[in-house]
Amino acid sequence: MTEPRVLRVGAAQLGPIGRHETRAEVVERLIDLIRAAADQRVDLVVYPELALTTFFPRWYTPEVSGHDHYFETEMPGPETRPLFDEAARLGVGFTLGYAELDPEGHRYNTTIMVERDGRIVGHYRKVHIPGHEDDEPWRPFQHLERRYFQESHDGFPVFEAFGGVVGMATCNDRRWPETYRVMGLQGVELIAIGYNTPIHYAPDPTQDALQGFHNHLVMQAGAYQNGTWVVGVAKGGIEEGVESLAQSVIIAPSGQIVAQAVTDDDELIVADCDFDWCRRYKETLFDFERYHRPEMYRLITEPDS
Ligand code: CDT
């Protein structure tokens, strides 16, 4: 019998961030949450997508650079350094979503993973960029991620960290089964996912009432079908007049929700994630080496013509 490998994980949901809220104010909120996590002896805190600012892709600017003040050019930078310092002092690791402007001028929707000693373990840059490129004034609000972010070509890396195999994904990625499977094939045991999901979906408002259902449906399926923990963390509530889904969750490899946020504001939920629970699925029903049939799935990986 192997010893259980149990990681205590905190999902640090955020409520709205106003457009005039400063980075320093937001970082103070993140620090409050990580301190609350440390009080509960949490090892890893998962923060949402674009956790440092308001969800700026809801506004069109004529120049793509019009929102550059929402982007980070270094991580940690002067305003985020206090979070890194406090996390390392407390011995709590974290994943943090932010807008990245790299030295070549590329803009990515990025998540960073930081170990308990403050070491940066890796980056993930969002693969599936939803929404649209140009102003669409018929919408009550815009979803211009495709204007402000480039698609990453780095795929879905996993990292040996926190005593297991850990990966990241970002918001819209969670709706795509390939996201989980690419990490599942690399033996992932926990996937940290941050999201900003407006309740209103202008192209098809019949989906509005189903946002909560779809959110849990995709993450529970991804967890179960790959025998992995999934931690889905929202920035929710009414931000600049736009309501976004909360309902952050921690999901076991069985697909069961073991913890769920009950507010749409800053809130920490905690669960003990036993990585050996993953083996029950990875070594039985979802023993990929034994049972999966990649030669039958070629259509999935053939590039679009
Ligand atoms: N942030 C993000 O990816 N949100 C999308 C919204 C739907 S597309 C307009 C999501 O999949 O939740």
Short mmCIF file of C-alpha atoms and ligand atoms in Angstrom, two decimals:
data_model
loop_
_atom_site.label_atom_id
_atom_site.label_comp_id
_atom_site.label_asym_id
_atom_site.label_seq_id
_atom_site.Cartn_x
_atom_site.Cartn_y
_atom_site.Cartn_z
CA MET A 1 0.00 0.00 0.00
CA THR A 2 1.31 3.45 -0.87
CA GLU A 3 0.86 6.25 1.63
CA PRO A 4 -1.97 8.63 0.77
CA ARG A 5 -0.79 11.87 -0.78
CA VAL A 6 -3.25 14.42 0.50
CA LEU A 7 -3.08 18.05 -0.54
CA ARG A 8 -5.29 20.58 1.23
CA VAL A 9 -6.64 22.88 -1.47
CA GLY A 10 -8.46 26.20 -1.16
CA ALA A 11 -10.61 27.65 -3.93
CA ALA A 12 -10.40 31.42 -3.42
CA GLN A 13 -13.46 32.78 -5.17
CA LEU A 14 -13.58 36.52 -5.81
CA GLY A 15 -16.54 38.83 -5.95
CA PRO A 16 -16.61 41.71 -8.45
CA ILE A 17 -13.60 43.94 -9.11
CA GLY A 18 -14.60 47.46 -10.18
CA ARG A 19 -12.80 49.14 -13.08
CA HIS A 20 -11.32 51.78 -10.78
CA GLU A 21 -10.18 49.34 -8.10
CA THR A 22 -6.38 49.50 -7.87
CA ARG A 23 -4.04 46.52 -8.10
CA ALA A 24 -2.97 47.24 -4.52
CA GLU A 25 -6.58 47.00 -3.32
CA VAL A 26 -7.13 43.73 -5.19
CA VAL A 27 -3.85 42.25 -3.96
CA GLU A 28 -4.97 43.09 -0.41
CA ARG A 29 -8.12 41.00 -1.03
CA LEU A 30 -6.00 38.13 -2.37
CA ILE A 31 -3.77 38.33 0.69
CA ASP A 32 -6.80 38.24 3.02
CA LEU A 33 -7.91 35.03 1.31
CA ILE A 34 -4.47 33.40 1.47
CA ARG A 35 -4.21 34.27 5.16
CA ALA A 36 -7.60 32.65 5.76
CA ALA A 37 -6.29 29.64 3.84
CA ALA A 38 -3.13 29.48 5.95
CA ASP A 39 -5.29 29.50 9.08
CA GLN A 40 -6.85 26.30 7.76
CA ARG A 41 -3.45 24.81 6.84
CA VAL A 42 -4.16 24.95 3.12
CA ASP A 43 -1.25 23.98 0.82
CA LEU A 44 -2.50 25.38 -2.49
CA VAL A 45 -4.85 28.30 -3.17
CA VAL A 46 -6.49 28.57 -6.59
CA TYR A 47 -7.50 32.10 -7.64
CA PRO A 48 -9.73 32.94 -10.63
CA GLU A 49 -8.95 33.95 -14.21
CA LEU A 50 -7.84 37.61 -14.61
CA ALA A 51 -7.86 37.92 -10.83
CA LEU A 52 -6.08 41.28 -10.62
CA THR A 53 -8.51 43.51 -12.51
CA THR A 54 -12.03 43.94 -13.69
CA PHE A 55 -12.99 41.78 -16.70
CA PHE A 56 -11.88 44.44 -19.20
CA PRO A 57 -12.70 42.53 -22.45
CA ARG A 58 -16.30 43.64 -21.91
CA TRP A 59 -15.32 47.07 -23.29
CA TYR A 60 -14.18 47.89 -26.82
CA THR A 61 -11.22 50.20 -27.44
CA PRO A 62 -10.37 51.29 -31.01
CA GLU A 63 -6.69 50.41 -30.44
CA VAL A 64 -5.87 46.90 -29.21
CA SER A 65 -3.39 48.56 -26.85
CA GLY A 66 -6.25 50.52 -25.25
CA HIS A 67 -6.43 48.13 -22.30
CA ASP A 68 -2.69 47.65 -21.80
CA HIS A 69 -2.87 49.21 -18.33
CA TYR A 70 -4.76 46.07 -17.26
CA PHE A 71 -1.81 43.86 -18.32
CA GLU A 72 1.22 42.73 -16.29
CA THR A 73 4.65 43.10 -17.90
CA GLU A 74 6.40 41.21 -15.09
CA MET A 75 5.30 38.65 -12.53
CA PRO A 76 5.78 39.32 -9.75
CA GLY A 77 5.86 43.06 -10.34
CA PRO A 78 5.91 45.80 -7.72
CA GLU A 79 2.16 45.58 -7.07
CA THR A 80 1.94 41.77 -6.96
CA ARG A 81 5.16 41.22 -4.99
CA PRO A 82 3.34 41.54 -1.61
CA LEU A 83 1.18 38.51 -2.49
CA PHE A 84 4.22 36.43 -3.45
CA ASP A 85 6.04 37.48 -0.28
CA GLU A 86 3.09 36.77 2.04
CA ALA A 87 2.36 33.41 0.38
CA ALA A 88 5.99 32.29 0.76
CA ARG A 89 6.03 33.53 4.38
CA LEU A 90 2.88 31.49 5.08
CA GLY A 91 4.14 28.49 3.10
CA VAL A 92 1.06 28.45 0.87
CA GLY A 93 1.31 27.91 -2.90
CA PHE A 94 -1.10 29.39 -5.41
CA THR A 95 -2.27 29.68 -8.99
CA LEU A 96 -3.17 33.16 -10.21
CA GLY A 97 -4.78 34.29 -13.46
CA TYR A 98 -3.74 37.61 -15.01
CA ALA A 99 -3.36 39.43 -18.32
CA GLU A 100 0.23 39.08 -19.57
CA LEU A 101 1.96 41.46 -21.98
CA ASP A 102 5.26 39.84 -22.89
CA PRO A 103 8.43 41.60 -24.11
CA GLU A 104 7.58 40.79 -27.75
CA GLY A 105 4.22 42.55 -27.35
CA HIS A 106 2.12 39.36 -27.21
CA ARG A 107 -0.95 39.50 -25.02
CA TYR A 108 -1.99 36.30 -23.24
CA ASN A 109 -4.63 35.27 -20.74
CA THR A 110 -2.16 33.59 -18.40
CA THR A 111 -2.13 31.62 -15.18
CA ILE A 112 0.99 31.15 -13.09
CA MET A 113 1.68 28.36 -10.60
CA VAL A 114 3.77 29.16 -7.51
CA GLU A 115 5.02 26.53 -5.04
CA ARG A 116 4.86 26.87 -1.27
CA ASP A 117 8.44 28.18 -1.14
CA GLY A 118 7.65 30.98 -3.62
CA ARG A 119 9.25 29.22 -6.59
CA ILE A 120 7.45 29.73 -9.92
CA VAL A 121 6.61 26.26 -11.16
CA GLY A 122 5.16 27.17 -14.55
CA HIS A 123 2.84 29.22 -16.71
CA TYR A 124 -0.26 28.29 -18.64
CA ARG A 125 -1.51 30.53 -21.45
CA LYS A 126 -5.16 30.14 -22.43
CA VAL A 127 -5.70 27.95 -25.50
CA HIS A 128 -9.43 28.43 -26.24
CA ILE A 129 -10.11 32.15 -26.60
CA PRO A 130 -13.87 32.78 -26.77
CA GLY A 131 -15.95 35.75 -27.89
CA HIS A 132 -15.21 38.10 -30.80
CA GLU A 133 -12.57 40.43 -32.30
CA ASP A 134 -14.54 43.53 -33.25
CA ASP A 135 -17.06 45.84 -31.62
CA GLU A 136 -20.56 44.32 -31.70
CA PRO A 137 -22.77 47.15 -30.42
CA TRP A 138 -25.93 45.01 -30.56
CA ARG A 139 -24.71 43.16 -27.45
CA PRO A 140 -25.58 44.58 -24.01
CA PHE A 141 -21.86 44.13 -23.23
CA GLN A 142 -18.93 42.88 -25.26
CA HIS A 143 -16.82 39.72 -24.91
CA LEU A 144 -13.68 40.86 -26.74
CA GLU A 145 -11.21 38.26 -25.52
CA ARG A 146 -10.36 37.52 -29.15
CA ARG A 147 -9.34 41.16 -29.62
CA TYR A 148 -7.17 41.41 -26.54
CA PHE A 149 -5.63 37.94 -26.24
CA GLN A 150 -3.68 35.72 -28.58
CA GLU A 151 -4.26 32.00 -28.66
CA SER A 152 -1.47 30.09 -26.99
CA HIS A 153 0.33 27.39 -28.96
CA ASP A 154 2.00 25.89 -25.88
CA GLY A 155 -0.72 23.30 -25.25
CA PHE A 156 -1.60 22.03 -21.79
CA PRO A 157 1.58 21.34 -19.81
CA VAL A 158 1.52 19.53 -16.47
CA PHE A 159 3.98 20.04 -13.64
CA GLU A 160 5.35 17.84 -10.87
CA ALA A 161 4.46 20.03 -7.92
CA PHE A 162 2.53 19.95 -4.65
CA GLY A 163 3.36 16.24 -4.30
CA GLY A 164 1.54 15.28 -7.50
CA VAL A 165 1.03 16.07 -11.17
CA VAL A 166 -0.74 19.38 -11.52
CA GLY A 167 -2.08 21.35 -14.49
CA MET A 168 -4.02 24.50 -15.26
CA ALA A 169 -6.78 25.61 -17.61
CA THR A 170 -8.69 28.84 -18.01
CA CYS A 171 -12.42 29.44 -18.19
CA ASN A 172 -13.61 28.57 -21.70
CA ASP A 173 -11.02 25.74 -21.80
CA ARG A 174 -13.16 23.90 -19.25
CA ARG A 175 -15.94 23.39 -21.81
CA TRP A 176 -13.64 21.37 -24.11
CA PRO A 177 -13.06 17.68 -23.30
CA GLU A 178 -9.67 17.82 -25.04
CA THR A 179 -8.39 20.17 -22.33
CA TYR A 180 -8.77 17.54 -19.65
CA ARG A 181 -7.77 14.61 -21.86
CA VAL A 182 -4.48 16.15 -22.99
CA MET A 183 -3.56 16.59 -19.34
CA GLY A 184 -5.12 13.24 -18.41
CA LEU A 185 -2.79 11.52 -20.87
CA GLN A 186 0.11 13.16 -19.00
CA GLY A 187 -1.12 11.71 -15.70
CA VAL A 188 -2.63 14.86 -14.25
CA GLU A 189 -3.98 14.56 -10.71
CA LEU A 190 -5.30 18.08 -10.14
CA ILE A 191 -6.38 20.76 -12.61
CA ALA A 192 -6.75 24.35 -11.39
CA ILE A 193 -9.29 26.33 -13.42
CA GLY A 194 -10.21 29.99 -13.01
CA TYR A 195 -13.23 31.50 -14.74
CA ASN A 196 -15.22 34.69 -15.50
CA THR A 197 -18.53 33.54 -16.94
CA PRO A 198 -21.19 36.18 -17.62
CA ILE A 199 -24.66 34.76 -17.01
CA HIS A 200 -25.97 36.40 -20.19
CA TYR A 201 -24.75 34.79 -23.42
CA ALA A 202 -25.84 37.17 -26.15
CA PRO A 203 -25.53 34.79 -29.17
CA ASP A 204 -28.04 32.40 -27.53
CA PRO A 205 -29.78 33.69 -24.38
CA THR A 206 -31.56 30.34 -23.91
CA GLN A 207 -28.26 29.24 -22.37
CA ASP A 208 -28.43 31.90 -19.63
CA ALA A 209 -30.55 29.80 -17.28
CA LEU A 210 -28.20 26.83 -17.81
CA GLN A 211 -24.89 28.55 -16.98
CA GLY A 212 -24.63 26.94 -13.54
CA PHE A 213 -25.61 23.52 -14.86
CA HIS A 214 -23.13 23.65 -17.77
CA ASN A 215 -20.35 24.88 -15.49
CA HIS A 216 -20.59 21.89 -13.21
CA LEU A 217 -21.45 19.45 -16.00
CA VAL A 218 -18.22 20.03 -17.91
CA MET A 219 -15.91 20.10 -14.91
CA GLN A 220 -17.46 17.05 -13.25
CA ALA A 221 -17.23 15.13 -16.53
CA GLY A 222 -13.62 16.24 -17.06
CA ALA A 223 -12.67 15.13 -13.57
CA TYR A 224 -14.36 11.72 -13.78
CA GLN A 225 -13.29 10.85 -17.34
CA ASN A 226 -9.65 11.52 -16.50
CA GLY A 227 -9.55 10.45 -12.86
CA THR A 228 -8.40 13.84 -11.63
CA TRP A 229 -9.28 16.49 -9.09
CA VAL A 230 -10.67 19.66 -10.65
CA VAL A 231 -10.78 22.96 -8.79
CA GLY A 232 -13.02 25.50 -10.55
CA VAL A 233 -12.85 29.05 -9.18
CA ALA A 234 -14.99 31.99 -10.22
CA LYS A 235 -14.86 35.72 -10.21
CA GLY A 236 -18.58 36.12 -9.73
CA GLY A 237 -21.26 38.62 -8.81
CA ILE A 238 -22.33 41.84 -10.50
CA GLU A 239 -19.24 43.60 -11.85
CA GLU A 240 -19.70 46.91 -13.65
CA GLY A 241 -23.35 45.98 -14.24
CA VAL A 242 -22.62 42.51 -15.64
CA GLU A 243 -23.58 39.47 -13.58
CA SER A 244 -21.14 36.57 -13.62
CA LEU A 245 -21.53 33.04 -12.33
CA ALA A 246 -20.05 32.14 -8.95
CA GLN A 247 -20.58 28.50 -7.80
CA SER A 248 -16.88 27.68 -7.40
CA VAL A 249 -16.28 24.00 -6.72
CA ILE A 250 -13.76 21.36 -5.77
CA ILE A 251 -14.48 18.11 -7.64
CA ALA A 252 -13.13 14.66 -6.81
CA PRO A 253 -11.86 12.13 -9.40
CA SER A 254 -15.23 10.39 -9.00
CA GLY A 255 -16.87 13.47 -10.50
CA GLN A 256 -18.51 14.35 -7.19
CA ILE A 257 -18.50 17.90 -5.86
CA VAL A 258 -16.89 17.86 -2.42
CA ALA A 259 -17.02 21.62 -1.71
CA GLN A 260 -19.00 24.46 -3.24
CA ALA A 261 -19.09 28.22 -2.65
CA VAL A 262 -22.40 29.54 -1.37
CA THR A 263 -21.93 33.28 -2.06
CA ASP A 264 -21.04 35.31 -5.13
CA ASP A 265 -18.36 37.28 -3.30
CA ASP A 266 -14.86 36.73 -1.91
CA GLU A 267 -15.08 33.29 -0.30
CA LEU A 268 -12.71 30.46 0.48
CA ILE A 269 -13.75 26.82 0.25
CA VAL A 270 -11.42 24.03 1.29
CA ALA A 271 -11.06 20.31 0.66
CA ASP A 272 -8.47 17.63 1.27
CA CYS A 273 -7.52 16.25 -2.13
CA ASP A 274 -6.13 12.73 -1.93
CA PHE A 275 -4.11 12.19 -5.09
CA ASP A 276 -4.34 8.43 -4.61
CA TRP A 277 -8.10 8.67 -5.20
CA CYS A 278 -7.11 9.36 -8.84
CA ARG A 279 -5.58 5.90 -9.12
CA ARG A 280 -8.94 4.21 -8.56
CA TYR A 281 -10.03 5.60 -11.91
CA LYS A 282 -6.71 5.82 -13.76
CA GLU A 283 -5.95 2.16 -13.03
CA THR A 284 -9.42 0.76 -13.73
CA LEU A 285 -12.09 2.20 -16.07
CA PHE A 286 -9.80 4.91 -17.40
CA ASP A 287 -6.59 2.92 -17.74
CA PHE A 288 -5.72 4.73 -20.96
CA GLU A 289 -2.84 2.45 -21.94
CA ARG A 290 -5.08 -0.57 -21.78
CA TYR A 291 -8.37 0.69 -23.09
CA HIS A 292 -8.20 3.88 -25.06
CA ARG A 293 -8.15 3.75 -28.87
CA PRO A 294 -6.32 6.80 -30.21
CA GLU A 295 -6.26 5.38 -33.74
CA MET A 296 -10.07 5.70 -33.68
CA TYR A 297 -9.92 9.37 -32.65
CA ARG A 298 -7.87 10.78 -35.52
CA LEU A 299 -10.56 13.27 -36.48
CA ILE A 300 -9.99 15.02 -33.16
CA THR A 301 -6.37 15.81 -33.85
CA GLU A 302 -6.46 16.41 -37.60
CA PRO A 303 -6.05 20.17 -38.15
CA ASP A 304 -9.09 22.06 -39.48
CA SER A 305 -8.75 22.43 -43.27
N1 CDT B 1 -13.72 34.04 -19.71
C1 CDT B 1 -14.33 33.14 -20.49
O1 CDT B 1 -13.69 32.37 -21.17
N2 CDT B 1 -15.68 33.15 -20.49
C2 CDT B 1 -16.48 32.36 -21.37
C3 CDT B 1 -17.72 33.11 -21.65
C4 CDT B 1 -18.50 32.56 -22.78
S1 CDT B 1 -17.99 33.06 -24.34
C5 CDT B 1 -18.64 34.61 -24.54
C6 CDT B 1 -16.82 30.99 -20.79
O2 CDT B 1 -16.71 30.00 -21.51
O3 CDT B 1 -17.27 30.91 -19.64
#
